[in-house]
Coordinates of C-alpha atoms and ligand atoms in Angstrom, one line a residue:
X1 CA 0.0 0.0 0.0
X2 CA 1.5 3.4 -0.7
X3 CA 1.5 6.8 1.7
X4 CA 0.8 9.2 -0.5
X5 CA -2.6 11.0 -1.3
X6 CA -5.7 10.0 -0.4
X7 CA -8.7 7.7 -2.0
X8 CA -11.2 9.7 -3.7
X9 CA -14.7 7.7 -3.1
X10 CA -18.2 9.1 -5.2
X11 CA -21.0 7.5 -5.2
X12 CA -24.9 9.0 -4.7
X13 CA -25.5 5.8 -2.3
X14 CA -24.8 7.1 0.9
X15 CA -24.6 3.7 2.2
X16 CA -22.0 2.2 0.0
X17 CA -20.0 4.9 0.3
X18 CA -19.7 4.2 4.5
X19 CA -19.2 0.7 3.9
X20 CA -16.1 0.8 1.3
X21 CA -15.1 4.2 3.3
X22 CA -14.7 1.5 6.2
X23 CA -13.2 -1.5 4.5
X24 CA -10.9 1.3 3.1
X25 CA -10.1 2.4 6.4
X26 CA -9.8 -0.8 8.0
X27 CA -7.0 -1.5 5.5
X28 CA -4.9 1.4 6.3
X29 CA -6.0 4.0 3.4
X30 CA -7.1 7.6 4.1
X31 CA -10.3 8.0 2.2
X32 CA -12.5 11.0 1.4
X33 CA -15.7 10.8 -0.1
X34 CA -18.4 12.8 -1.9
X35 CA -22.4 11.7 -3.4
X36 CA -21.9 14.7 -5.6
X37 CA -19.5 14.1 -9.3
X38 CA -19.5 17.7 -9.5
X39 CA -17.7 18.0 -6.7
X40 CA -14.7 15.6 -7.7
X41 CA -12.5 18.5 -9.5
X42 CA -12.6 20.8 -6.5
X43 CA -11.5 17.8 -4.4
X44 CA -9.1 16.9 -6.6
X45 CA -7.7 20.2 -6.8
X46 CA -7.5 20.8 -3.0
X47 CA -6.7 17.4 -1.8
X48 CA -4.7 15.4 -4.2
X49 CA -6.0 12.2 -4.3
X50 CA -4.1 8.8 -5.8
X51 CA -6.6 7.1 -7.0
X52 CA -10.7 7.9 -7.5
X53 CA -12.9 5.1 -7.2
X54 CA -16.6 6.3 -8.6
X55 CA -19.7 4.1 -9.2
X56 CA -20.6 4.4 -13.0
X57 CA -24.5 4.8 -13.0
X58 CA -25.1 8.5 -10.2
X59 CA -28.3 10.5 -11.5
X60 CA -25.8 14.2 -11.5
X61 CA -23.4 13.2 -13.5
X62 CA -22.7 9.3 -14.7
X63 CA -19.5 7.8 -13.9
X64 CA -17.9 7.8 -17.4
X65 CA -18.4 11.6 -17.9
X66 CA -16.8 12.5 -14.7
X67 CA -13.8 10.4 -15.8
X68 CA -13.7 12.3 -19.5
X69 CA -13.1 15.4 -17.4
X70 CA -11.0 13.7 -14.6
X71 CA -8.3 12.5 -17.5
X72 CA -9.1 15.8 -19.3
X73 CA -6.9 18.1 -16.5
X74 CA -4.9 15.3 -14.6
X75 CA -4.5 12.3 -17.2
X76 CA -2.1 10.3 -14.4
X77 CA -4.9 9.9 -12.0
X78 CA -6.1 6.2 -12.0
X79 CA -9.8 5.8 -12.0
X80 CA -11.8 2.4 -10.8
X81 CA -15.3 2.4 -12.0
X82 CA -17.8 -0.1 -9.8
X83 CA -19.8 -1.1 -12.0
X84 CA -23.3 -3.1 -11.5
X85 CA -23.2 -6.8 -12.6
X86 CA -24.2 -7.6 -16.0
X87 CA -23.3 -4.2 -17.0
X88 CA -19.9 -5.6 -18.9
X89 CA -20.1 -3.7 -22.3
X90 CA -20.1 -0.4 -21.0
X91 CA -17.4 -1.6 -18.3
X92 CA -15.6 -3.1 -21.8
X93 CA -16.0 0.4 -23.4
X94 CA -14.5 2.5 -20.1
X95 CA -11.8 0.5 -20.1
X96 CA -10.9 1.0 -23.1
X97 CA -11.2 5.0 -22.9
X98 CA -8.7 4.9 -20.6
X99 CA -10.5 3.4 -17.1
X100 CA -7.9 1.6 -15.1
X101 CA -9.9 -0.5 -13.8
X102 CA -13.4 -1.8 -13.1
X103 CA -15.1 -3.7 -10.0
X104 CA -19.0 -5.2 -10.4
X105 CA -21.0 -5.2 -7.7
X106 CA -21.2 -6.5 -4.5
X107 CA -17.7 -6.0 -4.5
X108 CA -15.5 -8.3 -3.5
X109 CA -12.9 -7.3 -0.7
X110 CA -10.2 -9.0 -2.2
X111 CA -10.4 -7.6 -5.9
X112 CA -10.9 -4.0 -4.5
X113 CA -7.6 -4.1 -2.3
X114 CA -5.7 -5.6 -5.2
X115 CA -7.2 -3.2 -7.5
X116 CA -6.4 -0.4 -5.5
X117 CA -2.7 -1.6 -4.7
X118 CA -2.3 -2.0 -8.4
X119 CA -3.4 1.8 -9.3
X120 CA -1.5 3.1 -5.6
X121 CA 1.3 1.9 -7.6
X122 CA 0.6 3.2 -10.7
X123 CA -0.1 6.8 -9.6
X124 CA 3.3 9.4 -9.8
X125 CA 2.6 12.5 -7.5
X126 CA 0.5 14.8 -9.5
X127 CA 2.2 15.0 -13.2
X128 CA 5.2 17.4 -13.0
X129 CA 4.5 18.6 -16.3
X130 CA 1.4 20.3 -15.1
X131 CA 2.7 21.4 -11.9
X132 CA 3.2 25.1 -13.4
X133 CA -0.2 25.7 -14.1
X134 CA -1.5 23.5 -10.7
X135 CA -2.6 26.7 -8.8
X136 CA -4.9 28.0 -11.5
X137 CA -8.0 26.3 -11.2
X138 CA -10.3 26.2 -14.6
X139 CA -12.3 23.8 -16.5
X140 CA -13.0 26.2 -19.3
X141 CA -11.7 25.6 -22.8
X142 CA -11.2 29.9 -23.2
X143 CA -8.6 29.3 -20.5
X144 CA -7.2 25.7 -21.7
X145 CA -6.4 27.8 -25.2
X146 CA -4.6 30.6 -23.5
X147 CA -2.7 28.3 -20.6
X148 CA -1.6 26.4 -23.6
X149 CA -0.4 29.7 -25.5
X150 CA 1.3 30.5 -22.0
X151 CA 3.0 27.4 -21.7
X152 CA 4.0 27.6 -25.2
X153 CA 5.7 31.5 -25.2
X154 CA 7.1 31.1 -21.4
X155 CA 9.9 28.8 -23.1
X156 CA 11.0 31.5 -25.1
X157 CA 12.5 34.7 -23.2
X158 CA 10.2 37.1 -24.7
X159 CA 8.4 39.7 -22.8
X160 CA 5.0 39.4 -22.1
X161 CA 2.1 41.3 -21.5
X162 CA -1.2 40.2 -19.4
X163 CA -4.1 42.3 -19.9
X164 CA -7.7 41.5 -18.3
X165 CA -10.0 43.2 -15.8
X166 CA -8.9 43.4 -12.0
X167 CA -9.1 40.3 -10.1
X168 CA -9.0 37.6 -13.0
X169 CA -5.8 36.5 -12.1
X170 CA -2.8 38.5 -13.7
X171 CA -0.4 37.9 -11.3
X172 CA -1.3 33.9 -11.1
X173 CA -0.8 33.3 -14.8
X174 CA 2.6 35.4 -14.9
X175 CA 3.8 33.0 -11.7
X176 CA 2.0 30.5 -13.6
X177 CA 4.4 31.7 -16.8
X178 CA 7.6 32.1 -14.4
X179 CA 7.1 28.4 -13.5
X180 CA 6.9 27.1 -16.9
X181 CA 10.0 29.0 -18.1
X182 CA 13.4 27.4 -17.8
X183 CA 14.1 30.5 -15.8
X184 CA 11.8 28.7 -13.0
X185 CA 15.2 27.6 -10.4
X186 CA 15.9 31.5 -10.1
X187 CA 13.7 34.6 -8.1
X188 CA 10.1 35.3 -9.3
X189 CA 9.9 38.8 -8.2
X190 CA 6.8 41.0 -8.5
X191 CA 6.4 44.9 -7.8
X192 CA 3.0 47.4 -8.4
X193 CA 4.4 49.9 -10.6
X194 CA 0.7 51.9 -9.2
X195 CA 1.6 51.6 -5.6
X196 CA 4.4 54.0 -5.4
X197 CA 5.2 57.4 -5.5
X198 CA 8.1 57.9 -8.3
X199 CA 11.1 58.0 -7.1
X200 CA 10.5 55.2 -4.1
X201 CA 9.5 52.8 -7.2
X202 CA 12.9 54.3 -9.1
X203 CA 15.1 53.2 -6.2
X204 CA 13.1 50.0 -5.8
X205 CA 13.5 48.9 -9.4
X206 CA 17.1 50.0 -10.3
X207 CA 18.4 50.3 -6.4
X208 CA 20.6 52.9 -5.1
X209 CA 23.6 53.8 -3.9
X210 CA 24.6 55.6 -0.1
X211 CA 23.9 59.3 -0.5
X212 CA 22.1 59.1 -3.4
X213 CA 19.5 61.3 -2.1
X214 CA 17.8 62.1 1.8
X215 CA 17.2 59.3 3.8
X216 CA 19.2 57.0 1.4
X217 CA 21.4 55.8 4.1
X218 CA 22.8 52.5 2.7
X219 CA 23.5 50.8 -0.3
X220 CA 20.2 49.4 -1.6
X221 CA 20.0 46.7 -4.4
X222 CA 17.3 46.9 -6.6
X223 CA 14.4 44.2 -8.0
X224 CA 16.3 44.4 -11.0
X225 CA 19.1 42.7 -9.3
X226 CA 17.5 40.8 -7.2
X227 CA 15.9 38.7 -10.1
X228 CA 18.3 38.3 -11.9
X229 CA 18.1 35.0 -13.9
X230 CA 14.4 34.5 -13.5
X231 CA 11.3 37.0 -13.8
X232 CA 10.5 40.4 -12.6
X233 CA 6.7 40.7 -12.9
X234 CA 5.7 44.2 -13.2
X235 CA 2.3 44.7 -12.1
X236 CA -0.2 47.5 -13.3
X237 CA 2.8 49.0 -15.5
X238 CA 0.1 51.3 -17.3
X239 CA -0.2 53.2 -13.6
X240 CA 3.6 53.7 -13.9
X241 CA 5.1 57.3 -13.6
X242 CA 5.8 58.7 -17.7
X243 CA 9.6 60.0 -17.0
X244 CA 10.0 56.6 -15.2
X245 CA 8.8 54.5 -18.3
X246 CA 11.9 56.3 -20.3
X247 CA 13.9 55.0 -17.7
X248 CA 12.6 51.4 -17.9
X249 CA 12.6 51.1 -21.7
X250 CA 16.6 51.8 -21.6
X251 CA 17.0 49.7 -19.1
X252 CA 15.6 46.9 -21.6
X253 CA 17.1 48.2 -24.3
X254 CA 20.5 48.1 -23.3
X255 CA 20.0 45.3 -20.7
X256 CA 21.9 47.0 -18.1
X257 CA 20.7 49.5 -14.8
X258 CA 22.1 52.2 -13.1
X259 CA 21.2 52.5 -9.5
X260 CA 20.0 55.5 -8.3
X261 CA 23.3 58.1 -7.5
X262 CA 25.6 55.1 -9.0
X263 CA 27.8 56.3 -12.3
X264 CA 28.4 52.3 -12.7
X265 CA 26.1 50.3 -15.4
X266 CA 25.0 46.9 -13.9
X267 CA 24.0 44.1 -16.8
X268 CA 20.8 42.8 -16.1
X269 CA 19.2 39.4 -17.1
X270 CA 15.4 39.3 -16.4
X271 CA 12.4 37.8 -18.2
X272 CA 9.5 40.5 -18.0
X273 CA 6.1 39.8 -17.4
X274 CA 4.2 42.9 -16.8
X275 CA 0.3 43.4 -16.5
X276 CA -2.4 45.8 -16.6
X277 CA -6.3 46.2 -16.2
X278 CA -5.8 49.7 -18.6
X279 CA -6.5 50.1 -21.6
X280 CA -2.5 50.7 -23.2
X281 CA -3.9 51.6 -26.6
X282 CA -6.0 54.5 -25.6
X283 CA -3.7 55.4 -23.2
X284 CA -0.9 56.0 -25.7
X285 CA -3.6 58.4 -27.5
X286 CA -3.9 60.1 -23.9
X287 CA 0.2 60.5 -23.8
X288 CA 0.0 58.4 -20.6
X289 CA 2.0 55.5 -22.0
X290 CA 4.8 55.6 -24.2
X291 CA 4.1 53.5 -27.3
X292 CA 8.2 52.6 -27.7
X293 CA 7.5 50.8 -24.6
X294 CA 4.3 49.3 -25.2
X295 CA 5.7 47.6 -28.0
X296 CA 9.1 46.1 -26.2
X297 CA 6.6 44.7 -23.1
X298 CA 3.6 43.9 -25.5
X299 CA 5.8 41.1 -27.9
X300 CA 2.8 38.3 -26.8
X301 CA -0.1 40.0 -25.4
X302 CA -2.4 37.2 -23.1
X303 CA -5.7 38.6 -22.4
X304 CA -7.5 36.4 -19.2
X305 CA -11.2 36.8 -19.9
X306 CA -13.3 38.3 -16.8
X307 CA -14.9 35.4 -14.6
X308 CA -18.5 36.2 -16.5
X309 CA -16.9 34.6 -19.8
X310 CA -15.7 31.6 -18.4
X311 CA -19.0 31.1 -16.1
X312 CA -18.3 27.5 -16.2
X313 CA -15.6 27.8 -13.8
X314 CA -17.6 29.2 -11.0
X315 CA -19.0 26.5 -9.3
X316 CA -15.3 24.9 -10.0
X317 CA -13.8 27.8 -8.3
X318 CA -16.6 28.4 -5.4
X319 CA -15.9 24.3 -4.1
X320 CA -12.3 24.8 -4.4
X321 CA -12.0 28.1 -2.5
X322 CA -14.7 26.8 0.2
X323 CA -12.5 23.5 0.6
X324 CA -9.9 26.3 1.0
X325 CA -11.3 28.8 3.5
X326 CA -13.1 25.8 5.4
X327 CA -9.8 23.8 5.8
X328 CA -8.8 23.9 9.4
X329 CA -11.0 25.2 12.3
X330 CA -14.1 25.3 9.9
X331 CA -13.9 22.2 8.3
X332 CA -17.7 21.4 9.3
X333 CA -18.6 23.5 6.7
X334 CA -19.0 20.9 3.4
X335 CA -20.4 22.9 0.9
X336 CA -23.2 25.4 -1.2
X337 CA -26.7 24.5 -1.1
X338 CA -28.3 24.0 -4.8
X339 CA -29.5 27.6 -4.9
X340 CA -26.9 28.8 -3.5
X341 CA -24.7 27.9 -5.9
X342 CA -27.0 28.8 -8.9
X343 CA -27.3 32.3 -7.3
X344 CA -23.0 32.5 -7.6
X345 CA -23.6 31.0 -10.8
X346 CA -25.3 33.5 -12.4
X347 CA -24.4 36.7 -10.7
X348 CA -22.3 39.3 -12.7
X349 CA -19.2 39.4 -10.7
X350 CA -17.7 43.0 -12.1
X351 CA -14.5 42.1 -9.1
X352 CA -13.9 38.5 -10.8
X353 CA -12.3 36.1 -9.1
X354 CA -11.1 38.2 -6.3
X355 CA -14.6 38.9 -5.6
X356 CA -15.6 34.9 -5.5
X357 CA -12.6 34.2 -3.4
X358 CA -14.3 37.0 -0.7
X359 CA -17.6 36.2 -1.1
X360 CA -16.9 32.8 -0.7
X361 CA -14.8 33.3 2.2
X362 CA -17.2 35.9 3.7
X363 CA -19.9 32.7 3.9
X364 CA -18.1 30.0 4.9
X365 CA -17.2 32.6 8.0
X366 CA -20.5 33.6 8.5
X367 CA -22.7 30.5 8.2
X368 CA -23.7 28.5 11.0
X369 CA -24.8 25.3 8.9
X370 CA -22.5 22.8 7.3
X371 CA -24.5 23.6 3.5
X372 CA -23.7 27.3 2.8
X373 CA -27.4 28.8 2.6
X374 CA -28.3 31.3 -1.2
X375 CA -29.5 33.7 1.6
X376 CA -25.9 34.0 2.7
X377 CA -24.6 33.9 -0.3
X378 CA -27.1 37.0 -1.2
X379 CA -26.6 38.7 1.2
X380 CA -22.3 38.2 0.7
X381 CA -23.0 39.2 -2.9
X382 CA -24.8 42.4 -1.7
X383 CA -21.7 43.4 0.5
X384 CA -19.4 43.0 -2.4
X385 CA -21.1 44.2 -5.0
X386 CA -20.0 47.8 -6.4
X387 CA -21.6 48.1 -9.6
X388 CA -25.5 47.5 -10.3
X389 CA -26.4 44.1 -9.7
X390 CA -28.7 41.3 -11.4
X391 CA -31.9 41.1 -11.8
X392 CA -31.1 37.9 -9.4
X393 CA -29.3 39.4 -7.1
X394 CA -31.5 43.0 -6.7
X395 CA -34.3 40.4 -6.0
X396 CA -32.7 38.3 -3.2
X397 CA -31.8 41.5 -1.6
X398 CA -35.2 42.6 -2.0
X399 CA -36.5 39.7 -0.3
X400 CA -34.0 40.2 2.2
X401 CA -34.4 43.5 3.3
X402 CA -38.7 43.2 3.1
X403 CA -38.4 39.9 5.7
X404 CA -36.4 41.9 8.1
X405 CA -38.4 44.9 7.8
X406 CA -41.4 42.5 8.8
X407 CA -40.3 40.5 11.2
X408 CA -39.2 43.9 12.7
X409 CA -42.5 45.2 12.6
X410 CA -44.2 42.2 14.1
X411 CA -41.2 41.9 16.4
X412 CA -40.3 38.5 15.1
X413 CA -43.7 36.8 15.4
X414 CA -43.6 34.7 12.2
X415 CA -47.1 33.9 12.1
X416 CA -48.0 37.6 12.2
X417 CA -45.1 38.6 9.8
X418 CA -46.0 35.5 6.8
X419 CA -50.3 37.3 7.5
X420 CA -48.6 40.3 6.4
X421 CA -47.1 39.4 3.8
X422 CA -49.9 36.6 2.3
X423 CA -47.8 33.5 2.4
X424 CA -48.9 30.4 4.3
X425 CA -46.3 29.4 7.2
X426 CA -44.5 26.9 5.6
X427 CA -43.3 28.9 2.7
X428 CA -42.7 31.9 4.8
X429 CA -39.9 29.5 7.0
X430 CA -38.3 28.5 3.8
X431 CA -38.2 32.2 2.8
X432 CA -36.8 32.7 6.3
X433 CA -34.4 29.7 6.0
X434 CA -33.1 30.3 2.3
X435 CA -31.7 34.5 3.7
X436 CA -30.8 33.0 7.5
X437 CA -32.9 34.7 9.3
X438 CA -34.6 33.8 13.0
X439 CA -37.5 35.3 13.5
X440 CA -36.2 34.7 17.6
X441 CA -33.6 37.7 16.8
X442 CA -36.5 40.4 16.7
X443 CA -37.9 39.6 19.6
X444 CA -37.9 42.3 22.0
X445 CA -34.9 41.5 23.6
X446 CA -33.9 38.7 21.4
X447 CA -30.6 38.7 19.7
X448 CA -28.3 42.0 20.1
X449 CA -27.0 41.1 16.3
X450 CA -30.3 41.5 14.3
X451 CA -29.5 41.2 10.8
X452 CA -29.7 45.0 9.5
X453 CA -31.5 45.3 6.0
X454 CA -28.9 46.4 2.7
Ligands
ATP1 N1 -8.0 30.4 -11.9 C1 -7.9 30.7 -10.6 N2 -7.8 29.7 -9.7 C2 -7.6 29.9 -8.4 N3 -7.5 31.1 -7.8 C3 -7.6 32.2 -8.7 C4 -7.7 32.0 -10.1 N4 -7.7 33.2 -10.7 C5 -7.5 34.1 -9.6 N5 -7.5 33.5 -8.5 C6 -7.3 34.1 -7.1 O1 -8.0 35.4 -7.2 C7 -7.3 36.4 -6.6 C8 -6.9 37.5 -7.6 O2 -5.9 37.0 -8.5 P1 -4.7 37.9 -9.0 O3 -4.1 38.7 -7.9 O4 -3.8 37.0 -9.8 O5 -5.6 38.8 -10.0 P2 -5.1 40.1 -10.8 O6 -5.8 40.0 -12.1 O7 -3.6 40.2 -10.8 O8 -5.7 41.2 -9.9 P3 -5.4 42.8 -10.0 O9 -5.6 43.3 -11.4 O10 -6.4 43.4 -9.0 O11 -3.9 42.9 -9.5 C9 -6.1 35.7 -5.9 O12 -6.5 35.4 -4.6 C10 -5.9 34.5 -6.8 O13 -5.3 33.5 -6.0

């Protein structure tokens, strides 16, 4: 039996899954377990697995799908299907799509440990030729194209230039580009050209020398330096100072720096990645960005596409960030209810994923319940919102905002509050349930935390 990750078990019967979980257990192997397919890549992603074993008939998502998109982004990962007896031509047909191996049911004890020792076996820790790219998290075939354009352009030394909106993951595809570069033993070093006043981002970049002006009080070696060999990731380089661009386009030019007070040239050897949410073009027209420049960063342009046009990654995303933010002292918290989920699903997201990653860690803080509720999730979505929301969202926090005004006025009687607002009791309790609320909390002196309307 090998050490390493552990079994990924998914099946919808509840019950088989605690009786294998225990054989499995009672043989020594770590096992985690879901009756949900769609939640195998987010487990995969977060907890590295060595083998799956997944029944081949679930009403979400049938076995022999879920492996197509298993073997799609980890093609190393040995898969057992279990399948029912008599089923043997579609067993015949997985095998030969690339299924290691398959068990019919009841299963036998014996063939699933010697199964499961033969894939242990087989597995390699997670493909090292896919380890660059292992912390971007994506099923979408928009970002398969450009990872593969990535991949492709980080072996050559060229500069490169990653556009997209705020929050879609700049700085994680130039790491991402830094890893897959033969530069990848040497420093990946990143700096906001946006986040400093000019001459503190001068002396940062090309360093400076003792004296070199007030309060420069020893020798200070720049990024420039400092990377040298591998990448220097300059982030929003359209927010960078114009007399300070001149100063950077030499420095590529002629491939050496001069430090700040220094009259002695350094040579430099860095791969640049830079990035901006601007638009460069029209900020050349402004004579905010100088176009010589533009063109030396801009030889391969990657443009990440905002969270909206790859919407099949959210529910991707939202499991692997909550297996993230619930790892640790919140690990009750398993996962997003069905509506909850559609409600991330389709909201507009105008923050991308840096939005997800705080909305999702904003519920997983906040909920009291092991499924994360959509009235949570609304109410996140609300919080974080900054431009004008869905029609989905502007209703949720309609809702929202009319229970509490109710349950206010009636001072959390529930029967009074669902008269008022015609609906029978046992819909007015789901209403209730779906946005968290207690009608107990608006009692007169009931909770001191009543939920304050948007
Ligand atoms: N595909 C992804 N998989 C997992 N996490 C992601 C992905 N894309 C972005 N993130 C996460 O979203 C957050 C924002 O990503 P990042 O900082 O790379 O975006 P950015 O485009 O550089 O943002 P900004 O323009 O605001 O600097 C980070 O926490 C990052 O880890």
């Amino acid at each position: 039996m090998s050490l390493n990750g552990p079994i990924l078990l998914v099946d919808d019967d509840p019950s088989l899954l605690k009786l294998l979980t225990m054989r499995l257990n009672a043989s020594g192997y770590e096992v985690i377990s879901t009756e949900h397919p769609t939640e195998v890549m987010g487990l995969i992603e977060s907890r590295h697995p060595q083998v799956v074993i997944s029944d081949l008939k679930m009403d979400e998502m049938d076995g022999l799908t879920l492996f197509g998109h298993i073997q799609k982004r980890h093609p190393t990962l040995p898969v057992i299907l279990l399948t029912a007896h008599g089923s043997i031509p579609e067993a015949v047909s997985a095998t030969q799509q690339g299924v290691f191996s398959f068990l019919t049911k009841p299963i036998d004890k014996n063939a699933l440990l010697e199964t499961l020792e033969k894939a242990c076996s087989h597995y390699s820790t997670p493909d090292a030729s896919e380890t660059w790219r292992a912390a971007i998290i994506t099923q979408s075939p928009l970002m398969e194209t450009l990872l593969e354009q990535a991949k492709r352009v980080a072996e050559a030394d060229v500069s490169i230039l990653v556009s997209g909106a705020s929050g879609t993951g700049k700085e994680l595809m130039a790491q991402a580009i830094h890893l897959a570069s033969p530069r990848n033993k040497k420093p990946f070093i990143a700096i906001n050209c946006g986040a400093l006043p000019e001459q503190l981002l001068e002396s940062e970049l090309f360093g400076h020398v003792k004296g070199a002006f007030t309060g420069a009080v020893t020798h200070h070696e720049g990024l420039f330096q400092a990377a040298h060999g591998g990448t220097l990731f300059l982030d929003e380089i359209g927010d960078m100072p114009y007399p300070l661009q001149v100063k950077l386009l030499r420095a590529l030019q002629e491939r050496q720096i001069r430090p700040l007070g220094s009259t002695k040239a350094v040579d430099i050897d860095v791969r640049i990645v830079s990035a901006t949410h601007r638009n460069l073009k029209a900020a050349i027209e402004a004579k905010e960005f100088r176009e010589d420049l533009f063109y030396r960063l801009n030889v391969v342009n990657l443009r990440l596409p905002s969270l909206r046009e790859r919407a099949e990654d959210i529910p991707l995303l939202a499991r692997y960030l909550l297996q993230r933010a619930a790892s640790g002292h919140r690990s009750y918290v398993k996962g997003f209810s069905p509506d909850a989920l559609a409600l991330l699903s389709c909201a507009s997201w105008p923050g991308n994923v840096r939005q997800l990653v705080n909305v999702v860690e904003q519920c997983v803080a906040l909920t009291s319940t092991p499924m994360i509720t959509e009235g949570l999730v609304s109410q996140a979505l609300a919080e974080q919102a900054e431009s004008f929301p869905s029609f989905i969202e502007a209703r949720n926090q309609f809702e929202r905002n009319y229970l509490i005004k109710v349950l206010k006025l009636t001072e959390g009687s529930a029967s009074q509050a669902a008269k008022i607002a015609q609906r029978n009791r046992t819909d007015f309790y789901k209403l209730l349930a779906r946005h968290n609320l207690e009608p107990a909390d608006f009692k007169p002196g009931g909770s001191q935390h009543q939920p304050l309307p948007d």
